[in-house]
Every structure is written in C-alpha cells, then in structure tokens.
Coordinates of C-alpha atoms in Angstrom, one line a residue:
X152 CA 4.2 29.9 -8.0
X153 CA 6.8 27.0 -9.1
X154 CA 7.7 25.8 -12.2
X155 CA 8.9 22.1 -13.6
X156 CA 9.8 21.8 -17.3
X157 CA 9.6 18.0 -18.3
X158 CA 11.1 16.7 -21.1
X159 CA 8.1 14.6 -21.7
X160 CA 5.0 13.9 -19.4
X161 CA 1.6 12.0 -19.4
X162 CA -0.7 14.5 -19.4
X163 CA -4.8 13.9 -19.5
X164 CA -5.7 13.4 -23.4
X165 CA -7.2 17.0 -23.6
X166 CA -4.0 18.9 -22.3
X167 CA -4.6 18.6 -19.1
X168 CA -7.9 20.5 -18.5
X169 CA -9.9 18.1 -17.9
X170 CA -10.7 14.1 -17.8
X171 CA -9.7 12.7 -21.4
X172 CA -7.2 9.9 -21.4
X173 CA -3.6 10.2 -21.2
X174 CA -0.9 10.9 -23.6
X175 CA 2.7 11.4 -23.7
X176 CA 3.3 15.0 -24.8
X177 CA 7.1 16.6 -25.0
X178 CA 8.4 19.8 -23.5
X179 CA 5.9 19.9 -20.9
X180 CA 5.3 22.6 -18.1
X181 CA 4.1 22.5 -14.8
X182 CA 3.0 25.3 -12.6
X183 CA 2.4 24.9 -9.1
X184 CA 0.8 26.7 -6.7
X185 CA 0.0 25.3 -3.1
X186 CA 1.2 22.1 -4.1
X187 CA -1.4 21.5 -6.8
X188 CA -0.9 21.7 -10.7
X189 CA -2.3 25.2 -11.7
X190 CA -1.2 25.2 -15.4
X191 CA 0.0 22.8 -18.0
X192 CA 1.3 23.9 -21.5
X193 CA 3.5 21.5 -24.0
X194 CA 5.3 22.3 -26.4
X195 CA 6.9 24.8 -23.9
X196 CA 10.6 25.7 -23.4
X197 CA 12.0 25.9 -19.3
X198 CA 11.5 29.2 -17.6
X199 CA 14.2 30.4 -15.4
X200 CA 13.9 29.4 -12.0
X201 CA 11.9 25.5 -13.2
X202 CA 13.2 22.2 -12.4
X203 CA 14.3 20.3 -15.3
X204 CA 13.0 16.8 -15.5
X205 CA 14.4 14.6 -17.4
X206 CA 12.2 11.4 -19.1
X207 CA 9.3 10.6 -19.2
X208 CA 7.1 12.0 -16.0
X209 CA 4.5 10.1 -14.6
X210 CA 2.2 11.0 -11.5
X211 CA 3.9 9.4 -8.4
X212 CA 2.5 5.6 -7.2
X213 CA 0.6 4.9 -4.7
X214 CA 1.2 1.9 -2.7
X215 CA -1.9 0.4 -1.2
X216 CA -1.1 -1.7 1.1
X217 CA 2.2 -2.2 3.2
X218 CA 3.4 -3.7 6.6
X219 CA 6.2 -1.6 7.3
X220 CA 8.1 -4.0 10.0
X221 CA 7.7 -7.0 7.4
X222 CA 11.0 -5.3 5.4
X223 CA 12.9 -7.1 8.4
X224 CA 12.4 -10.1 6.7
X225 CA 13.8 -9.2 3.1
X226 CA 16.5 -11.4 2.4
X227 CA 16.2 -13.9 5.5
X228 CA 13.4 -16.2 4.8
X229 CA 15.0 -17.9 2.1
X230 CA 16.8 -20.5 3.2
X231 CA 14.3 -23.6 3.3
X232 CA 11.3 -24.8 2.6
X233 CA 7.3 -24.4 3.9
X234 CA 4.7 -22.1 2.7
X235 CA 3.1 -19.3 4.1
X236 CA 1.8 -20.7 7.9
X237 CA 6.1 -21.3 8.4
X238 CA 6.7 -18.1 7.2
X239 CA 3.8 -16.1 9.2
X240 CA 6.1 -18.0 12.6
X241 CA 9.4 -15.9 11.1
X242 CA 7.4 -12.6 10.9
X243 CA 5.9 -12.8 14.3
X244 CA 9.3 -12.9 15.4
X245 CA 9.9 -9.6 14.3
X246 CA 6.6 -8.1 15.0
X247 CA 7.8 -9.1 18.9
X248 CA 11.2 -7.2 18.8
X249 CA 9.9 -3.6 18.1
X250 CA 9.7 -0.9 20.0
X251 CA 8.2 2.8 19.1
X252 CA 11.9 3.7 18.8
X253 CA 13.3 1.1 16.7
X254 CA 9.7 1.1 14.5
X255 CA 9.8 4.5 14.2
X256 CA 13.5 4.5 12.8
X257 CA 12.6 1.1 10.4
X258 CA 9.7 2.7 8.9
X259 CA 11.4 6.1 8.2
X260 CA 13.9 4.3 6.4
X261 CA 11.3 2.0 4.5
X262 CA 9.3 5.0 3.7
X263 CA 12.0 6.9 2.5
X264 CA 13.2 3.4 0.4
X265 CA 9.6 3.9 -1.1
X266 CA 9.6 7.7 -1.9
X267 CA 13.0 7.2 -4.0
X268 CA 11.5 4.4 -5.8
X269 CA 8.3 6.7 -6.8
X270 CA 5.9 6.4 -4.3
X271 CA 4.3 9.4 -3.0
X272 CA 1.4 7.5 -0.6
X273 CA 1.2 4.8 1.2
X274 CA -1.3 3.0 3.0
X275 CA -0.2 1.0 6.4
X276 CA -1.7 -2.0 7.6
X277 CA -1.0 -1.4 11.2
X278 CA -1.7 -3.8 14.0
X279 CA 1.4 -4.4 16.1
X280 CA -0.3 -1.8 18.7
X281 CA 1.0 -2.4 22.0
X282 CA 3.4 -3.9 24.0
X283 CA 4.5 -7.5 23.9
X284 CA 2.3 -9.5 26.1
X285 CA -0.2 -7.2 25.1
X286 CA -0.2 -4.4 27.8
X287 CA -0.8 -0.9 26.4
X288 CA 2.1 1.5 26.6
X289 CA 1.9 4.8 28.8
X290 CA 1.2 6.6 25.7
X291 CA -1.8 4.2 24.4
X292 CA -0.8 5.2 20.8
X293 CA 2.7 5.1 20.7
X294 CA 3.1 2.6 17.8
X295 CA 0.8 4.5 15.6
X296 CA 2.9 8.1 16.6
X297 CA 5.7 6.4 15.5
X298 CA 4.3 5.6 12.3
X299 CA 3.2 9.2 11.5
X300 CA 6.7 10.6 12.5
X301 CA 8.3 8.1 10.0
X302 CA 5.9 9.2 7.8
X303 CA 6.9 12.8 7.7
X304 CA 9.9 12.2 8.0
X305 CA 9.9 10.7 4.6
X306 CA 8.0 13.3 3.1
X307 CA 4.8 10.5 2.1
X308 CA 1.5 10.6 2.7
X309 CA 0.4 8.2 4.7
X310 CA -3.1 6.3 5.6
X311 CA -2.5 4.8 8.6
X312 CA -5.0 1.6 8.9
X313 CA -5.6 0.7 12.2
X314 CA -6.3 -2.7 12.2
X315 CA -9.0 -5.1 14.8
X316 CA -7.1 -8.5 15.4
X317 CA -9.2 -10.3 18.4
X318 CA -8.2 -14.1 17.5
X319 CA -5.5 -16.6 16.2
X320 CA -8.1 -18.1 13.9
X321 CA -11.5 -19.0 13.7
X322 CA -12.5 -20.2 17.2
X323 CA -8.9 -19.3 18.6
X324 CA -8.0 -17.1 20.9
X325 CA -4.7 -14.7 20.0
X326 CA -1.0 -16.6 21.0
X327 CA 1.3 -15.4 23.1
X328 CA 3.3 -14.3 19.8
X329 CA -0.1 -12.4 18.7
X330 CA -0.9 -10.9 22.0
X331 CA 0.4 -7.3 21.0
X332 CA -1.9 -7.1 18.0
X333 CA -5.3 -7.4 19.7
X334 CA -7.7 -5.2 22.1
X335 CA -9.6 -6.0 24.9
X336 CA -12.5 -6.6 22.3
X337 CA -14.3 -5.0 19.4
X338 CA -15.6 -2.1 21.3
X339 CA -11.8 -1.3 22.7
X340 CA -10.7 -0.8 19.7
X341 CA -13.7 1.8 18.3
X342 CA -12.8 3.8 21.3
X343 CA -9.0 3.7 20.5
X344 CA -9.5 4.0 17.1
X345 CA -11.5 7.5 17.4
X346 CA -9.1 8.2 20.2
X347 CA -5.9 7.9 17.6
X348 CA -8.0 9.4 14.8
X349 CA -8.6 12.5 16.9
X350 CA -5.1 12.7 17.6
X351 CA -3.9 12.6 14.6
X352 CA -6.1 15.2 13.4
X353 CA -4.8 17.5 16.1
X354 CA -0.5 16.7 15.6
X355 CA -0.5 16.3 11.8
X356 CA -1.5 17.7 8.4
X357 CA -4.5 15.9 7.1
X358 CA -3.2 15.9 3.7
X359 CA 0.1 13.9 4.8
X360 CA -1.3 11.9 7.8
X361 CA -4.7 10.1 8.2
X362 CA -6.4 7.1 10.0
X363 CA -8.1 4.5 8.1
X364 CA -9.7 1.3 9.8
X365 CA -9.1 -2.7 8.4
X366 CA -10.1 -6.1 9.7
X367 CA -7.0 -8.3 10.2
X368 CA -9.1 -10.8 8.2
X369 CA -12.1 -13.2 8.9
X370 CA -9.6 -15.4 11.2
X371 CA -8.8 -12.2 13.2
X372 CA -11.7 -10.8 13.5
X373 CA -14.9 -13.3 14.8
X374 CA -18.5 -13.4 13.5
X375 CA -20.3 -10.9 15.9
X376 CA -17.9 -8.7 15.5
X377 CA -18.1 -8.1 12.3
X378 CA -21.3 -6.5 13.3
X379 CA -20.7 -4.6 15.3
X380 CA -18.1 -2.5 12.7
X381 CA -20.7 -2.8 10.1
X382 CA -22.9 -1.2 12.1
X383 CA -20.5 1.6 14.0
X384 CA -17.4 2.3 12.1
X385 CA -17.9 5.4 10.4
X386 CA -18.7 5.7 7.3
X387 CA -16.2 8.3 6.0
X388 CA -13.2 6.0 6.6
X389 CA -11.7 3.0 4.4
X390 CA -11.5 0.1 5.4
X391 CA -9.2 -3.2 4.1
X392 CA -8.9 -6.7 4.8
X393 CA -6.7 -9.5 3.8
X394 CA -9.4 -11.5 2.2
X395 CA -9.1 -15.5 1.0
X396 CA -5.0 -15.5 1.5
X397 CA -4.7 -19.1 1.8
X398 CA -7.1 -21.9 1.1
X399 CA -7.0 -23.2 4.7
X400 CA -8.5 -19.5 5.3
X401 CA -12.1 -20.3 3.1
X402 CA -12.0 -24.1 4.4
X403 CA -12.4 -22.9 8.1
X404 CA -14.9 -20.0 7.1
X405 CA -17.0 -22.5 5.2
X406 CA -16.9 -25.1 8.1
X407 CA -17.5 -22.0 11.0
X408 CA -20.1 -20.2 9.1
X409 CA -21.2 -22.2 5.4
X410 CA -20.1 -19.3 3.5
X411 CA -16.8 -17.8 1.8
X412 CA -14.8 -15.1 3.7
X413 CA -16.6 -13.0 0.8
X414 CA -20.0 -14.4 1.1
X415 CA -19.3 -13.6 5.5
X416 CA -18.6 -9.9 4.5
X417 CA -21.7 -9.6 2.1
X418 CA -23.8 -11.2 5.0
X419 CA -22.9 -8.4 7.2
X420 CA -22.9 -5.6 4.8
X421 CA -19.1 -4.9 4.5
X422 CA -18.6 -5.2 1.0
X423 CA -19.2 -1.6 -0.4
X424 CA -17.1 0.8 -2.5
X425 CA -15.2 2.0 0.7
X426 CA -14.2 -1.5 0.9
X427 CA -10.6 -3.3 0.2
X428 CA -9.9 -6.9 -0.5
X429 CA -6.2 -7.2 -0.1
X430 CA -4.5 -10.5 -1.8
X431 CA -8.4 -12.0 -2.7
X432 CA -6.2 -15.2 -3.9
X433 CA -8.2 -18.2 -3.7
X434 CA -11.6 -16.7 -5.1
X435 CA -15.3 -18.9 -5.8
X436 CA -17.1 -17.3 -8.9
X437 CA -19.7 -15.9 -7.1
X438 CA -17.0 -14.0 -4.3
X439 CA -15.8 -12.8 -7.7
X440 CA -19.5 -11.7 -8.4
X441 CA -19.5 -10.1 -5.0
X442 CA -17.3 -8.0 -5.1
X443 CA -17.7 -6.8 -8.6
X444 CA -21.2 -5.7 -7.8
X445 CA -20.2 -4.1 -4.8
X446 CA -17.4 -2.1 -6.5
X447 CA -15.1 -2.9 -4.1
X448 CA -11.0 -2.3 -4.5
X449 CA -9.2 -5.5 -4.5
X450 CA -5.5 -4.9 -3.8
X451 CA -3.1 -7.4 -5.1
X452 CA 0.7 -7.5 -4.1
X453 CA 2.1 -10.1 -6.8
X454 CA 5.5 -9.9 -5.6
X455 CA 4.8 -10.9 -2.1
X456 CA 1.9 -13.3 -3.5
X457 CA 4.7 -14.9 -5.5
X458 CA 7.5 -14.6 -2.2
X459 CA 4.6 -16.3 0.0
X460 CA 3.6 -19.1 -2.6
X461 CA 0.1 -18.1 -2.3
X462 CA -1.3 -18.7 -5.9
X463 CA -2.1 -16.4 -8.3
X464 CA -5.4 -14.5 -7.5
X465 CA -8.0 -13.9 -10.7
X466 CA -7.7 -10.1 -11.3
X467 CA -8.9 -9.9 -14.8
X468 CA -12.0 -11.6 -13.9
X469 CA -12.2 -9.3 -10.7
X470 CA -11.6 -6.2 -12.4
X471 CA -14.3 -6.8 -15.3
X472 CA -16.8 -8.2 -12.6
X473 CA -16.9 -4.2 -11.6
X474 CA -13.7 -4.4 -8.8
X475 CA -10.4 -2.0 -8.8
X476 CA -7.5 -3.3 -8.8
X477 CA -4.9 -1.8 -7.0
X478 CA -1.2 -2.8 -6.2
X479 CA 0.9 -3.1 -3.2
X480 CA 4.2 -4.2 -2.1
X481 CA 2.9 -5.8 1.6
X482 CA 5.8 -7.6 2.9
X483 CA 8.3 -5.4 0.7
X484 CA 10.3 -8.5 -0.3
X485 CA 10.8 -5.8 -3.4
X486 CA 9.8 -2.1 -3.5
X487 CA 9.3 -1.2 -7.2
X488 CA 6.0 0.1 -8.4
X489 CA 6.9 -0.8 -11.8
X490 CA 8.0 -4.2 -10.8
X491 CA 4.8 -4.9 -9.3
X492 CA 3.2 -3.5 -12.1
X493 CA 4.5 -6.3 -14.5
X494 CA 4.2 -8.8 -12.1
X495 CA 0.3 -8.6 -11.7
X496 CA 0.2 -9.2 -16.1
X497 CA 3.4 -11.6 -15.6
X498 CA 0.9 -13.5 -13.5
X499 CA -2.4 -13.5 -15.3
X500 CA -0.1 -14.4 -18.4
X501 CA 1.1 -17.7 -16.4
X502 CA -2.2 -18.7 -15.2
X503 CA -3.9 -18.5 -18.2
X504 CA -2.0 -19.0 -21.3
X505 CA -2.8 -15.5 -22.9
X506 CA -0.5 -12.4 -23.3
X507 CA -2.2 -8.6 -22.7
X508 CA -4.2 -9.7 -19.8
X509 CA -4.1 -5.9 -18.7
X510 CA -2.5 -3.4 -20.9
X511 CA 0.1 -0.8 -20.0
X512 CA -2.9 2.0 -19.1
X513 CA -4.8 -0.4 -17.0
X514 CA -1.4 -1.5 -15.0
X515 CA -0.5 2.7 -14.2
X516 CA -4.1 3.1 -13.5
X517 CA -3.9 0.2 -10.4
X518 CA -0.4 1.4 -9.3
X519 CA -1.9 5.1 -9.3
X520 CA -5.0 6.4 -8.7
X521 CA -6.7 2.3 -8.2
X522 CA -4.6 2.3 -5.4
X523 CA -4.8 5.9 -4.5
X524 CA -8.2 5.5 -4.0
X525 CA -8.6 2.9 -1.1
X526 CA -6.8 5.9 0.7
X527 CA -8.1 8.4 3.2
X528 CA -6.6 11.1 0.9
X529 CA -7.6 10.0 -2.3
X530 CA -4.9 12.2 -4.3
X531 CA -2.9 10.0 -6.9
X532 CA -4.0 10.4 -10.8
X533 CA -3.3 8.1 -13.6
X534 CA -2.4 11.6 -16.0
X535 CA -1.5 15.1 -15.1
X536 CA -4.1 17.4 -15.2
X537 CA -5.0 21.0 -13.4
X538 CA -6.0 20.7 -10.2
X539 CA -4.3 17.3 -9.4
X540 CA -1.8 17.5 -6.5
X541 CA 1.9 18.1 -7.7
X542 CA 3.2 14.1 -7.0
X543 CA 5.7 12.8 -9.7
X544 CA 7.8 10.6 -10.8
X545 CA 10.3 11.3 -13.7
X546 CA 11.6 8.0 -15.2
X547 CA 14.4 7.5 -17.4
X548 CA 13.9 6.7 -21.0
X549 CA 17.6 5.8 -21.6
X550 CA 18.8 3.3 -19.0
X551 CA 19.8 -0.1 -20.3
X552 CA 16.1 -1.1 -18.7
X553 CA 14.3 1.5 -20.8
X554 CA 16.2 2.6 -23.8
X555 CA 13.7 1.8 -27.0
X556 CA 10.7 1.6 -25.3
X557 CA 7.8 3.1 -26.0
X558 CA 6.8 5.8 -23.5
X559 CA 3.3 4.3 -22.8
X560 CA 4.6 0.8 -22.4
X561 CA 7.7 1.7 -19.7
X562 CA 5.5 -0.8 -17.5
X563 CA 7.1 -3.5 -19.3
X564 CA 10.8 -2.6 -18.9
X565 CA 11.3 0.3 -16.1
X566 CA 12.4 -0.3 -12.4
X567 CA 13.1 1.8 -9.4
X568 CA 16.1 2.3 -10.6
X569 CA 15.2 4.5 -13.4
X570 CA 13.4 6.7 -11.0
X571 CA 15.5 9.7 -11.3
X572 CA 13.3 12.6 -9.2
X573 CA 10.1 12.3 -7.0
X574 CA 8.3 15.3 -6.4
X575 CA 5.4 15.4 -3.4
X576 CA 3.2 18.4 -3.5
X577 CA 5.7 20.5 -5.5
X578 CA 8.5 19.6 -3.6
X579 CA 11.7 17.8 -5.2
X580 CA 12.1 15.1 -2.2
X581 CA 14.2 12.7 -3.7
X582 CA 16.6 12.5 -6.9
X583 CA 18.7 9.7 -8.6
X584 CA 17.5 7.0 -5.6
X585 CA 18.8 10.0 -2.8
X586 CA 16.3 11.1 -0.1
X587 CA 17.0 14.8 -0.5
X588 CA 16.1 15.1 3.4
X589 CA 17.2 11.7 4.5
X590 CA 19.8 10.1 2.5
X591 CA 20.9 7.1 0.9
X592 CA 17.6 4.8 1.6
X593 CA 20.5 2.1 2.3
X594 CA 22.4 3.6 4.3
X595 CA 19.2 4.0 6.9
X596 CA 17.9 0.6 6.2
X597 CA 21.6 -0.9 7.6
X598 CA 21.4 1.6 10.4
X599 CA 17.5 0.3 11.1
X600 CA 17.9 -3.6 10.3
X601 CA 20.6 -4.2 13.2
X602 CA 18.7 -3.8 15.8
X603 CA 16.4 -6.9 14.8
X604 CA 17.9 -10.2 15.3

C-alpha cells in the first residue's frame, strides 16, 4: 500500500465512493494498492512515507487520437500558403523516411512529451505499416512493435489502432507516397490485424498495450469493404475513423455513393457506440442525427483542426444529439490537454456568437474519461473515486497562468506547463515537465527530429 497526500483534488461528489459529481476538496489522501485508488479521505494530513502533491489534482487526460510521426512536422509547415490537400503532400514526406528504429525513438520521445504534459493514455492512429514501396518487413509487425516499445518506454498506456488504408481516394488506387500504408486488401489486413493483436497480447501487459482497429476514412477504405469489417471485425474492439475532414471528402462520397460519409457508415452498420468519428468537421443535420442516435464518440482535435484550416466542426449540436465528445491532439502541432480543452469552447464561441458553449465539467469530461472511453482500456475518470486506476495529474494553482482561478474553471487558464507530477498506476513518472525514466522530453525530441529531413 502507497500513499499520496494532495493539497487539493477532484474527488467524485460523494467522497469518492461512488458516482456523484465532482468537487474540489482540500487535504486529500490517496491510497493505492495495485495501482488502483483503494481509499480516499479529505480533510486528512500526509502520512509518512506519501507523496506530497501540490495543486490542484485532477485524474490524468487521455488523448484520443494521435499520429505519432506527424510531430515531425511541428514547426515546418508554416512557411506558405495552401490548405490541408498541400499539407497532407508535406506529411507523406515524413511518413516515407521512417524506419522501426527511427519511429520507435520519435514516438518514445512524443509519448514521453505527452506523459509530462498530463496524459496517461493515448490512442494511435497507426497506418504507416510497412516498408516504403509497400513490401512487408521480415518481422510483418515491426512498425506496430515499435510503437508498443515507445509506449512502455514512456510509461502510457497505449491503444494501438491499426488502421485499413486500400486507396488514394474514392476510385483511386494508393500513390507511390501511400504505398506503405495499405494491405494486399481488406481480408490482409483481418489476418494481420488478429496476427498483431495476438502478439501483443503475448509480449505486453494488457492494461498498458492494446490493439484497436480504424478505417483510414471512406476515401481509404472502398464501399465493399466496408462490409466486409462490419460484418468480421470483432466486436470487442474500437474502432475510429477520420470522418467528413474536408468538404471535397462528402462531395466525392455523395457523387460515388448519394450519401454522406455518415449516411455510408449507417448504410453498413458501422455507426454504434464502439464507434469514433475523429474531426466530424463538415457535418449535414441528419449525420449529426446519426450519430447522436447511435451514441457514437466523436473525437475533435481543435488545435490541429485550427493548424489544418479545416473549419470548425458542430460539437455542441453533436454532443446534445446523444454523441461524446472526446479530444485529441492528432498532428501534435501542440500537446496540452488543457490547451485543447479551451480550444474546442474557443471554437464553438467563434462560430456561433455565444460564450459557455461547454462549461468547465463538460471540457474535463471529453479530455478524460470521453476520450478514455474510445479506448481498448477504458480507464480515465473525470473525478477520483475508489476503484479508479491511480492516473493523475497535479496542476499548479499559482503560476502566472493559474493564480486566481477557480479550481473548477483551470480549463480556462492552465497549460502543460503547470503540470507539475503525473502519476500512472501509482507510479510518480514524471515531475515539473521531467520524464522521471526518460528525461527532458526536449532533449529526446532534438535527439529524435534530426534524423528526418
């Protein structure tokens, strides 16, 4: 048994027994056992032996959807015009230069650049599977491998979505530049997918490493295909897609098939509960409907959405059409939970005139357990409570950013940078923006980022 004595904490409304909703309560204290909260009293002093922390403590984020390669790109797209199609030609670039090596140092470095900024889970839209040109490696999974070693490394947890990407776009077969991303069809990769999932079952702890499915999107992926996974992929895994990105996207799915990229789904039974929309942009009322009724999580990344110029998708009227919203950090132009956090309301403000389009609660709800729960280990909570995996973040109330706010409304004013400990089931990984394990997040990103051109 462990201790943590926090100065203050968000605990669930009934002191942590049980589901009521959260509050901030002072002189908080955590025991752990087996990784997992086992006790919670307030109003307590520290016991010898706890870990003080200081702040406000908040369970860990989750970050539900990331492309780990894309952080090559941070700070080297900027320098001209275009819009997203000029910008996809710069990231296939990229995607063409790794190697299991070089990936498997970048996304140790990203994922550690993550855990120090209060993630504790992370879900990986994978699809750069094989070598350039397209020819498997010796080791058919070596990619993937490299993934979950970063992933340890890091100390995250990590659902590791292996993604089907058959064409270039509707009616197009993959480029040259694409050619590493795809299978030899839709059946290839449900044999390669169970194939990896059984092998990561075998070489890693399912409560740190698991295998997840997603559709590249409905220009990826072509109409009979999308069949064939409705009627095969099993049922116990997620699955994500990038859904209505761009307009050009819905133009060529209505001209292919006379329906949305949403209304496509629906006709094939994809849209469920297990299912999530990642961007869902450029939305009709009735996709909106859709995926309301089918409770489906739609995953927005407003920071990369703004980065991209893609638009600014309609989350409030998702989210009270029945949807989750959940937050990600996809092309990791920033990684800041609470960043993202303010940019989904920032954005709803903009596009519709009106302040308080989501309130603090709802925003730590998507960056935690919304986006925790698109996962294959479901394990992030919005408020501490018994039973709940031992994943925190402690945030300081007295930074320049955060001094006078009010506990509850830290979405408004934190950043990474007040992110002074993250703790992953019970385990101090990281303190004051230091991976305990790996270092300065920096320091490893320079190291990574000079091997790509």
């Amino acid at each position: 048994m462990s201790g943590f004595w926090c100065e203050s904490a968000v605990v669930a409304g009934d002191g942590g027994t049980g589901d009521g909703g959260p509050v901030v309560l002072a002189g908080v204290r955590l025991e752990v056992r087996d990784g997992r909260i086992a006790a919670i009293s307030s109003g307590a002093e520290p016991q010898p032996g706890d870990q003080v922390l200081k702040g406000v403590v908040f369970p860990a984020a989750a970050n539900a959807h990331s492309h780990a390669f894309h952080r090559i790109l941070r700070g080297r797209t900027h320098d001209g015009r275009g819009d997203f199609w000029v910008w996809r030609e710069q990231m296939y670039k990229s995607a063409g230069e790794l190697t299991p090596k070089t990936y498997e140092q970048l996304a140790s470095a990203v994922f550690a650049e993550m855990v120090v900024a209060g993630f504790s889970s992370v879900a990986e839209f994978h699809y750069v599977h094989h070598q350039p040109g397209g020819t498997p490696y010796v080791e058919p999974h070596a990619m993937e491998l490299a993934l979950a070693r970063a992933a340890v490394a890091a100390g995250i947890r990590l659902t590791l979505l292996d993604t089907l990407y058959l064409a270039g776009g509707i009616g197009t077969p993959l480029s040259p530049e694409q050619s590493r991303f795809g299978d030899a069809g839709v059946q290839a990769w449900l044999d390669r997918l169970g194939s990896l999932r059984a092998k990561i079952a075998q070489d890693f702890a399912p409560d740190m490493v698991s295998v997840g499915a997603a559709l590249h999107s409905v220009r990826g992926v072509p109409d009979p295909d999308l069949k064939i996974v409705a009627e095969q992929l099993p049922a116990d895994m997620p699955l994500h897609i990038h859904l209505s990105e761009q307009p050009a996207e819905n133009q060529a799915c209505i001209e292919a098939y006379g329906v949305t990229p949403t209304g496509l789904l629906a006709r094939h039974g994809l849209l469920s509960h297990r299912l999530s929309a990642v961007h869902a942009t450029h939305m009709t009322q009735n996709d909106i409907e859709l995926l309301g009724a089918a409770g489906a999580t739609v995953v927005m990344c407003p920071t990369t959405e703004a980065d991209l110029a893609d638009g600014i998708g309609p989350a409030r009227a998702m989210s009270d059409a029945g949807a989750t919203i959940a937050l990600g950090t996809d092309q990791h132009a920033i990684i800041d939970p609470w960043v993202e956090m303010r940019a989904l309301e920032h954005g709803q403000r903009l596009g519709s005139g009106e302040r308080g389009r989501f309130s603090p609660q709802e925003l730590l709800h998507a960056a935690t357990s919304g986006a925790a729960g698109s996962m294959a280990t479901p394990v992030a909570q919005e408020a501490l409570h018994i039973g709940a995996v031992c994943d925190l973040m402690a945030v300081a109330s007295d930074s320049a950013r955060t001094a006078g706010s009010v506990a509850q409304q830290l979405p408004f004013s934190a950043t990474a940078s007040d992110v002074t400990a993250v703790v992953i089931g019970g385990a101090l990984v990281a303190s004051n923006g230091i991976h305990r394990r790996l270092g300065d997040p920096g320091r490893l990103l320079t190291a990574s980022l000079k091997d790509f051109s």
